[in-house]
């Protein structure tokens, strides 16, 4: 049984930083493309970033390029999202997810999801 457990969310002022972590258990971590999505109430879940170990590729939502960095530690079965220069519009519940596709930037590409962690950026 695959489990994804996120951590690292919280309240931060605009311009601040947070690092989210997500640990996968129950499967071979390195086989998956790992992604981060976010969702605010009343809106669809949106893609934030993804990293594929197999093809050495990272993808980002345009509005987070240059501010967010996705990385992974296969030995620790963990994917990270370093978020810098945070803005109030980054406020959302952030979810990590695992996909069997080499390139995965939409939610339907993903097979497994975490429970989410709240990120709140105050102005």
MMTF fields as JSON, N, C-alpha, C and O atoms, coordinates in Angstrom:
{
  "mmtfVersion": "1.0.0",
  "mmtfProducer": "UNKNOWN",
  "numBonds": 491,
  "numAtoms": 492,
  "numGroups": 123,
  "numChains": 1,
  "numModels": 1,
  "chainsPerModel": [1],
  "groupsPerChain": [123],
  "chainIdList": ["A"],
  "bondAtomList": [4, 2, 8, 6, 12, 10, 16, 14, 20, 18, 24, 22, 28, 26, 32, 30, 36, 34, 40, 38, 44, 42, 48, 46, 52, 50, 56, 54, 60, 58, 64, 62, 68, 66, 72, 70, 76, 74, 80, 78, 84, 82, 88, 86, 92, 90, 96, 94, 100, 98, 104, 102, 108, 106, 112, 110, 116, 114, 120, 118, 124, 122, 128, 126, 132, 130, 136, 134, 140, 138, 144, 142, 148, 146, 152, 150, 156, 154, 160, 158, 164, 162, 168, 166, 172, 170, 176, 174, 180, 178, 184, 182, 188, 186, 192, 190, 196, 194, 200, 198, 204, 202, 208, 206, 212, 210, 216, 214, 220, 218, 224, 222, 228, 226, 232, 230, 236, 234, 240, 238, 244, 242, 248, 246, 252, 250, 256, 254, 260, 258, 264, 262, 268, 266, 272, 270, 276, 274, 280, 278, 284, 282, 288, 286, 292, 290, 296, 294, 300, 298, 304, 302, 308, 306, 312, 310, 316, 314, 320, 318, 324, 322, 328, 326, 332, 330, 336, 334, 340, 338, 344, 342, 348, 346, 352, 350, 356, 354, 360, 358, 364, 362, 368, 366, 372, 370, 376, 374, 380, 378, 384, 382, 388, 386, 392, 390, 396, 394, 400, 398, 404, 402, 408, 406, 412, 410, 416, 414, 420, 418, 424, 422, 428, 426, 432, 430, 436, 434, 440, 438, 444, 442, 448, 446, 452, 450, 456, 454, 460, 458, 464, 462, 468, 466, 472, 470, 476, 474, 480, 478, 484, 482, 488, 486],
  "bondOrderList": [1, 1, 1, 1, 1, 1, 1, 1, 1, 1, 1, 1, 1, 1, 1, 1, 1, 1, 1, 1, 1, 1, 1, 1, 1, 1, 1, 1, 1, 1, 1, 1, 1, 1, 1, 1, 1, 1, 1, 1, 1, 1, 1, 1, 1, 1, 1, 1, 1, 1, 1, 1, 1, 1, 1, 1, 1, 1, 1, 1, 1, 1, 1, 1, 1, 1, 1, 1, 1, 1, 1, 1, 1, 1, 1, 1, 1, 1, 1, 1, 1, 1, 1, 1, 1, 1, 1, 1, 1, 1, 1, 1, 1, 1, 1, 1, 1, 1, 1, 1, 1, 1, 1, 1, 1, 1, 1, 1, 1, 1, 1, 1, 1, 1, 1, 1, 1, 1, 1, 1, 1, 1],
  "groupList": [{"groupName": "UNK", "atomNameList": ["N", "CA", "C", "O"], "elementList": ["N", "C", "C", "O"], "formalChargeList": [0, 0, 0, 0], "bondAtomList": [1, 0, 2, 1, 3, 2], "bondOrderList": [1, 1, 2], "singleLetterCode": "X", "chemCompType": "L-PEPTIDE LINKING"}],
  "groupTypeList": [0, 0, 0, 0, 0, 0, 0, 0, 0, 0, 0, 0, 0, 0, 0, 0, 0, 0, 0, 0, 0, 0, 0, 0, 0, 0, 0, 0, 0, 0, 0, 0, 0, 0, 0, 0, 0, 0, 0, 0, 0, 0, 0, 0, 0, 0, 0, 0, 0, 0, 0, 0, 0, 0, 0, 0, 0, 0, 0, 0, 0, 0, 0, 0, 0, 0, 0, 0, 0, 0, 0, 0, 0, 0, 0, 0, 0, 0, 0, 0, 0, 0, 0, 0, 0, 0, 0, 0, 0, 0, 0, 0, 0, 0, 0, 0, 0, 0, 0, 0, 0, 0, 0, 0, 0, 0, 0, 0, 0, 0, 0, 0, 0, 0, 0, 0, 0, 0, 0, 0, 0, 0, 0],
  "groupIdList": [1, 2, 3, 4, 5, 6, 7, 8, 9, 10, 11, 12, 13, 14, 15, 16, 17, 18, 19, 20, 21, 22, 23, 24, 25, 26, 27, 28, 29, 30, 31, 32, 33, 34, 35, 36, 37, 38, 39, 40, 41, 42, 43, 44, 45, 46, 47, 48, 49, 50, 51, 52, 53, 54, 55, 56, 57, 58, 59, 60, 61, 62, 63, 64, 65, 66, 67, 68, 69, 70, 71, 72, 73, 74, 75, 76, 77, 78, 79, 80, 81, 82, 83, 84, 85, 86, 87, 88, 89, 90, 91, 92, 93, 94, 95, 96, 97, 98, 99, 100, 101, 102, 103, 104, 105, 106, 107, 108, 109, 110, 111, 112, 113, 114, 115, 116, 117, 118, 119, 120, 121, 122, 123],
  "secStructList": [7, 7, 3, 3, 3, 3, 3, 7, 7, 3, 3, 3, 3, 6, 6, 7, 7, 3, 3, 3, 3, 3, 3, 3, 3, 1, 1, 7, 4, 4, 4, 1, 3, 3, 3, 3, 3, 3, 3, 7, 6, 6, 1, 7, 7, 3, 3, 3, 3, 3, 3, 3, 6, 6, 6, 6, 3, 3, 3, 3, 7, 4, 4, 4, 6, 6, 6, 3, 3, 3, 3, 3, 3, 4, 4, 4, 6, 3, 3, 3, 3, 3, 3, 7, 1, 7, 7, 4, 4, 4, 7, 3, 3, 3, 3, 3, 3, 3, 3, 1, 1, 1, 1, 7, 7, 1, 4, 4, 4, 3, 3, 3, 3, 7, 7, 7, 3, 3, 3, 3, 3, 3, 7],
  "xCoordList": [0.846, 0.0, 0.885, 1.764, 0.636, 1.44, 0.9, -0.305, 1.8, 1.433, 2.35, 3.554, 1.763, 2.516, 2.183, 1.015, 3.203, 3.003, 3.756, 4.985, 2.986, 3.593, 3.835, 3.169, 4.787, 5.048, 5.713, 6.175, 5.755, 6.486, 5.63, 6.156, 4.329, 3.475, 3.417, 3.931, 2.786, 2.646, 2.28, 1.867, 2.436, 2.136, 3.44, 4.34, 3.537, 4.752, 4.36, 3.33, 5.185, 4.938, 5.358, 6.219, 4.755, 5.144, 6.644, 7.2, 7.271, 8.711, 9.5, 10.703, 8.834, 9.482, 9.616, 9.292, 10.106, 10.376, 9.805, 9.671, 9.478, 9.095, 9.656, 9.853, 9.912, 10.282, 9.312, 9.177, 8.644, 7.745, 8.495, 9.386, 8.118, 8.693, 7.567, 6.458, 7.873, 6.891, 7.637, 8.532, 7.248, 7.866, 6.916, 5.738, 7.445, 6.659, 7.06, 8.246, 6.077, 6.358, 5.481, 4.402, 5.956, 5.161, 5.488, 4.976, 6.326, 6.735, 8.175, 8.761, 8.737, 10.082, 10.017, 9.521, 10.518, 10.387, 11.0, 10.418, 12.154, 12.875, 12.151, 12.466, 11.189, 10.459, 9.423, 8.925, 9.089, 7.992, 8.473, 9.499, 7.681, 7.761, 6.98, 5.861, 7.576, 6.941, 6.518, 7.268, 5.326, 4.82, 4.232, 3.894, 4.117, 3.416, 2.281, 2.449, 1.135, -0.034, -0.519, -0.092, -1.409, -2.009, -3.461, -3.874, -4.215, -5.638, -6.145, -5.805, -6.969, -7.679, -9.155, -9.612, -9.908, -11.345, -12.056, -11.865, -12.874, -13.654, -12.939, -13.52, -11.665, -10.895, -10.356, -10.261, -10.007, -9.442, -7.999, -7.298, -7.602, -6.222, -5.312, -5.59, -4.23, -3.356, -1.94, -1.45, -1.313, 0.059, 1.022, 0.884, 1.998, 3.03, 4.405, 5.099, 4.792, 6.12, 6.165, 5.404, 7.071, 7.269, 8.723, 9.424, 9.168, 10.544, 10.56, 9.992, 11.23, 11.363, 12.813, 13.711, 13.041, 14.407, 14.876, 16.043, 13.948, 14.308, 14.886, 15.835, 14.308, 14.781, 15.411, 15.708, 15.619, 16.302, 15.597, 16.239, 14.283, 13.514, 12.738, 12.223, 12.665, 11.83, 10.92, 11.334, 9.679, 8.71, 8.125, 7.974, 7.8, 7.235, 6.078, 6.035, 5.158, 4.126, 4.842, 5.787, 4.389, 5.096, 5.222, 6.261, 4.177, 4.176, 5.106, 5.33, 5.651, 6.564, 8.005, 8.91, 8.228, 9.585, 10.482, 10.106, 11.666, 12.589, 12.381, 13.23, 11.256, 10.974, 10.924, 11.373, 10.387, 10.242, 11.254, 11.584, 11.737, 12.65, 12.211, 12.052, 12.017, 11.68, 12.953, 13.794, 13.079, 14.228, 13.797, 12.719, 14.65, 14.298, 15.543, 16.655, 15.337, 16.385, 15.884, 15.079, 16.362, 15.862, 16.222, 15.47, 17.344, 17.748, 16.806, 16.616, 16.22, 15.314, 13.843, 12.955, 13.588, 12.206, 11.438, 10.251, 12.119, 11.541, 11.661, 12.685, 10.609, 10.623, 10.406, 9.652, 11.083, 11.025, 10.505, 10.635, 9.918, 9.57, 10.053, 9.45, 11.142, 11.659, 10.944, 10.996, 10.276, 9.475, 10.061, 10.05, 10.566, 11.147, 10.312, 9.486, 10.541, 9.821, 8.325, 7.681, 7.79, 6.379, 5.472, 5.774, 4.357, 3.359, 2.019, 1.774, 1.158, -0.156, -0.913, -1.675, -0.721, -1.417, -0.882, -1.446, 0.189, 0.682, -0.062, 0.136, -0.906, -1.674, -2.58, -3.358, -2.472, -3.237, -2.905, -2.0, -3.647, -3.244, -2.368, -2.758, -1.201, -0.243, -0.253, -0.199, -0.323, -0.368, 0.84, 1.232, 1.419, 2.39, 1.706, 0.714, 2.27, 1.67, 2.741, 3.832, 2.417, 3.351, 2.716, 1.553, 3.502, 3.016, 3.95, 5.162, 3.352, 4.144, 4.624, 5.402, 4.189, 4.616, 5.944, 6.248, 6.732, 8.011, 7.809, 8.591, 6.773, 6.41, 4.978, 4.085, 4.75, 3.419, 3.168, 3.762, 2.284, 2.001, 0.513, 0.111, -0.309, -1.726, -2.13, -1.519, -3.165, -3.515, -3.918, -3.682, -4.52, -4.954, -3.778, -3.968, -2.57, -1.376, -0.915, -0.088, -1.439, -0.927, -1.807, -3.036, -1.127, -1.822, -2.032, -3.015, -1.114, -1.148, -0.998, -0.26, -1.727, -1.765, -1.574, -1.98, -0.943, -0.873, -2.119, -3.034, -2.135, -3.327, -3.319, -4.343, -2.174, -2.085, -1.549, -1.721, -0.898, -0.401, -0.698, -0.487, -1.182, -1.618, -0.428, 0.432, -0.404, 0.563, -0.221, -1.07, 0.059, -0.614, 0.428, 1.33, 0.29, 1.23, 0.483, -0.467, 0.902, 0.236, 0.896, 2.1, 0.085, 0.606, 1.11, 1.582],
  "yCoordList": [-1.192, 0.0, 1.247, 1.403, 2.121, 3.324, 4.397, 4.642, 5.025, 6.166, 7.33, 7.16, 8.521, 9.756, 10.647, 10.93, 11.085, 11.923, 13.229, 13.25, 14.339, 15.657, 16.305, 15.988, 17.206, 18.017, 19.312, 19.443, 20.273, 21.505, 22.721, 23.826, 22.545, 23.697, 24.596, 24.251, 25.753, 26.67, 28.058, 28.278, 29.0, 30.41, 31.174, 31.052, 31.961, 32.737, 34.08, 34.204, 35.081, 36.393, 36.427, 35.655, 37.313, 37.491, 37.775, 38.539, 37.136, 37.257, 36.188, 36.044, 35.444, 34.396, 33.098, 33.016, 32.075, 30.778, 29.649, 29.763, 28.57, 27.314, 26.179, 26.317, 25.051, 23.845, 22.737, 22.357, 22.23, 21.099, 19.805, 19.745, 18.774, 17.444, 16.452, 16.644, 15.387, 14.319, 12.995, 12.803, 12.096, 10.776, 9.748, 9.694, 8.933, 7.85, 6.526, 6.252, 5.713, 4.365, 3.37, 3.709, 2.146, 1.083, 0.739, -0.248, 1.529, 1.251, 1.713, 2.354, 1.372, 1.827, 3.282, 3.602, 4.161, 5.6, 6.052, 6.88, 5.529, 6.032, 5.76, 6.379, 4.85, 4.527, 5.579, 5.585, 6.464, 7.397, 8.805, 9.279, 9.448, 10.906, 11.457, 11.022, 12.418, 13.005, 14.437, 15.198, 14.787, 16.118, 16.796, 16.157, 18.106, 18.923, 19.668, 20.229, 19.656, 20.388, 21.261, 21.095, 22.186, 22.994, 23.288, 23.263, 23.566, 23.795, 24.784, 24.716, 25.705, 26.619, 26.299, 25.767, 26.607, 26.28, 26.876, 28.043, 26.059, 26.519, 26.496, 26.84, 26.085, 26.029, 24.628, 23.822, 24.36, 23.06, 22.969, 23.968, 21.733, 21.496, 21.848, 21.467, 22.571, 22.998, 22.471, 22.31, 22.213, 21.724, 22.81, 23.977, 22.412, 23.348, 22.943, 23.759, 21.698, 21.252, 19.732, 19.059, 19.207, 17.768, 17.465, 18.261, 16.303, 15.877, 14.405, 13.573, 14.099, 12.72, 12.29, 12.897, 11.275, 10.769, 10.047, 10.133, 9.335, 8.497, 9.302, 8.869, 10.485, 11.255, 12.572, 13.41, 12.769, 13.964, 15.255, 16.244, 15.245, 16.411, 17.005, 16.288, 18.345, 19.066, 20.005, 20.643, 20.081, 20.984, 21.877, 21.464, 23.104, 24.07, 24.839, 25.093, 25.194, 26.18, 27.503, 27.852, 28.226, 29.459, 30.444, 31.084, 30.56, 31.594, 31.275, 32.134, 30.059, 29.719, 29.568, 29.387, 29.639, 29.512, 30.605, 31.775, 30.194, 31.143, 31.356, 31.948, 30.879, 31.012, 29.648, 29.518, 28.648, 27.319, 26.372, 26.501, 25.422, 24.409, 23.043, 22.838, 22.117, 20.745, 19.907, 20.072, 19.009, 18.11, 16.802, 16.705, 15.806, 14.517, 13.835, 14.046, 13.025, 12.195, 10.764, 10.335, 10.029, 8.666, 7.758, 6.839, 8.0, 7.169, 7.348, 6.433, 8.535, 8.83, 8.744, 9.026, 8.353, 8.251, 9.549, 9.539, 10.652, 11.956, 12.932, 12.985, 13.689, 14.784, 16.081, 16.123, 17.123, 18.415, 19.493, 19.392, 20.52, 21.718, 22.909, 23.274, 23.501, 24.706, 25.9, 26.126, 26.665, 27.799, 29.082, 29.297, 29.921, 31.198, 32.353, 32.164, 33.538, 34.742, 34.485, 34.797, 33.918, 33.538, 34.755, 35.825, 34.557, 35.611, 35.157, 33.957, 36.102, 35.706, 34.784, 33.931, 34.938, 34.079, 32.651, 31.799, 32.378, 31.013, 30.259, 29.056, 30.956, 30.316, 29.229, 29.476, 28.025, 26.881, 25.663, 25.698, 24.61, 23.296, 22.667, 22.584, 22.232, 21.637, 20.112, 19.581, 19.437, 17.982, 17.443, 18.007, 16.376, 15.679, 14.45, 13.943, 13.994, 12.896, 12.115, 12.623, 10.865, 9.989, 9.487, 9.085, 9.519, 9.117, 8.087, 8.112, 7.179, 6.217, 6.749, 6.077, 7.925, 8.515, 9.236, 9.771, 9.239, 9.937, 11.45, 12.172, 11.92, 13.338, 13.427, 12.802, 14.187, 14.229, 15.623, 16.021, 16.371, 17.739, 18.007, 19.15, 16.957, 17.126, 16.1, 15.038, 16.433, 15.593, 14.186, 13.243, 14.023, 12.688, 11.773, 10.568, 12.323, 11.498, 10.788, 9.879, 11.193, 10.733, 9.655, 9.715, 8.66, 7.498, 7.6, 7.085, 8.261, 8.285, 9.724, 10.525, 10.028, 11.38, 11.367, 10.432, 12.43, 12.654, 13.362, 13.662, 13.62, 14.218, 15.74, 16.38, 16.316, 17.767, 18.463, 17.991, 19.591, 20.424, 21.884, 22.335, 22.606, 23.985, 24.94, 24.899, 25.796, 26.884, 28.191, 28.385, 29.074, 30.356, 31.466, 31.496, 32.377, 33.492, 34.776, 35.128, 35.467, 36.708, 37.904, 37.91, 38.907, 40.099, 41.128, 42.192],
  "zCoordList": [0.0, 0.0, 0.0, 0.848, -0.96, -1.078, -0.145, -0.088, 0.576, 1.423, 1.118, 0.925, 1.077, 0.916, 2.095, 2.361, 2.793, 3.968, 3.79, 3.716, 3.722, 3.566, 4.927, 5.913, 4.956, 6.144, 5.716, 4.582, 6.639, 6.382, 6.109, 5.978, 6.021, 5.8, 7.022, 8.086, 6.858, 7.977, 7.534, 6.395, 8.452, 8.207, 8.059, 8.891, 7.0, 6.751, 6.165, 5.504, 6.411, 5.827, 4.371, 3.948, 3.611, 2.213, 2.132, 2.921, 1.159, 1.005, 1.732, 1.517, 2.583, 3.351, 2.584, 1.399, 3.289, 2.676, 3.527, 4.745, 2.852, 3.489, 2.654, 1.447, 3.311, 2.584, 2.947, 4.11, 1.928, 2.099, 1.834, 0.986, 2.575, 2.381, 2.2, 2.697, 1.478, 1.268, 1.203, 0.38, 2.083, 2.135, 1.541, 1.894, 0.634, 0.033, 0.667, 0.849, 0.999, 1.499, 0.764, 0.278, 0.691, 0.111, -1.324, -1.853, -1.963, -3.341, -3.534, -2.661, -4.706, -5.044, -5.466, -6.547, -4.614, -4.826, -6.135, -6.836, -6.474, -7.64, -8.946, -9.962, -8.942, -10.169, -10.53, -11.656, -9.611, -9.804, -10.135, -9.647, -10.988, -11.08, -9.895, -9.624, -9.191, -8.017, -8.328, -8.938, -7.906, -8.191, -6.978, -5.981, -7.085, -6.098, -6.795, -7.878, -6.146, -6.604, -5.451, -4.308, -5.764, -4.699, -5.037, -6.196, -3.994, -4.177, -3.14, -1.959, -3.622, -2.724, -2.809, -3.821, -1.775, -1.778, -2.981, -3.324, -3.609, -4.742, -6.074, -7.103, -6.058, -7.311, -7.532, -6.607, -8.779, -9.103, -8.592, -8.431, -8.348, -7.954, -9.132, -10.269, -8.862, -9.948, -9.76, -8.642, -10.878, -10.901, -10.447, -10.816, -9.643, -9.19, -9.734, -10.34, -9.519, -9.951, -9.976, -9.28, -10.792, -10.868, -11.163, -11.787, -10.706, -10.946, -11.29, -10.583, -12.401, -12.858, -12.692, -13.275, -11.923, -11.749, -13.005, -13.389, -13.637, -14.782, -15.931, -16.583, -16.181, -17.335, -16.915, -17.766, -15.629, -15.146, -15.505, -15.859, -15.414, -15.866, -14.7, -13.842, -14.688, -13.742, -14.506, -15.473, -14.064, -14.665, -13.575, -12.425, -13.962, -13.005, -13.618, -14.822, -12.764, -13.145, -13.395, -12.687, -14.397, -14.782, -13.615, -13.446, -12.825, -11.782, -10.615, -9.762, -10.558, -9.464, -9.941, -9.125, -11.244, -11.771, -11.18, -11.12, -10.752, -10.159, -8.672, -8.007, -8.137, -6.706, -6.008, -4.87, -6.677, -6.094, -6.739, -7.918, -5.945, -6.449, -5.939, -4.736, -6.864, -6.492, -6.53, -7.414, -5.563, -5.534, -4.891, -4.304, -5.011, -4.441, -3.89, -4.376, -2.882, -2.295, -2.369, -1.543, -3.362, -3.552, -2.38, -2.057, -1.75, -0.615, 0.569, 1.37, 0.669, 1.776, 1.367, 2.172, 0.11, -0.402, -0.207, 0.122, -0.412, -0.086, -1.257, -1.938, -1.472, -2.426, -1.637, -0.665, -2.084, -1.403, -2.345, -3.565, -1.757, -2.511, -1.691, -0.681, -2.142, -1.503, -2.099, -3.308, -1.25, -1.711, -1.137, 0.075, -2.013, -1.614, -2.172, -3.065, -1.634, -2.096, -2.181, -3.182, -1.127, -1.135, -1.22, -0.691, -1.898, -2.104, -1.52, -1.392, -1.17, -0.652, -1.593, -1.138, -2.889, -3.851, -3.879, -4.565, -3.151, -3.006, -1.905, -1.732, -1.172, -0.103, -0.672, -1.593, -0.115, -0.606, 0.258, 1.092, 0.038, 0.541, -0.531, -1.696, -0.136, -1.057, -0.895, 0.214, -2.038, -2.073, -2.835, -3.857, -2.353, -3.181, -3.784, -3.261, -4.893, -5.625, -6.359, -6.618, -6.693, -7.395, -8.682, -8.704, -9.751, -11.07, -11.687, -11.474, -12.458, -13.199, -14.54, -15.217, -14.94, -16.2, -16.031, -14.965, -17.105, -17.069, -17.037, -16.419, -17.694, -17.681, -17.181, -17.751, -16.135, -15.518, -14.977, -13.974, -15.641, -15.22, -15.03, -14.812, -15.11, -14.825, -13.778, -13.659, -13.026, -11.879, -12.274, -11.518, -13.44, -13.868, -14.209, -14.372, -14.32, -14.555, -13.286, -13.352, -12.14, -10.855, -10.241, -10.29, -9.656, -9.094, -7.597, -7.064, -6.921, -5.462, -4.969, -5.542, -3.879, -3.337, -1.828, -1.139, -1.332, 0.097, 0.593, -0.174, 1.883, 2.491, 2.424, 2.663, 2.101, 1.957, 3.183, 4.308, 2.959, 4.052, 3.726, 2.6, 4.71, 4.484, 4.48, 5.361, 3.468, 3.402, 3.363, 2.493, 4.294, 4.349, 4.341, 5.178, 3.38, 3.244, 3.545, 2.845, 4.57, 4.96, 4.282, 4.022, 4.006, 3.322, 4.315, 3.915]
}
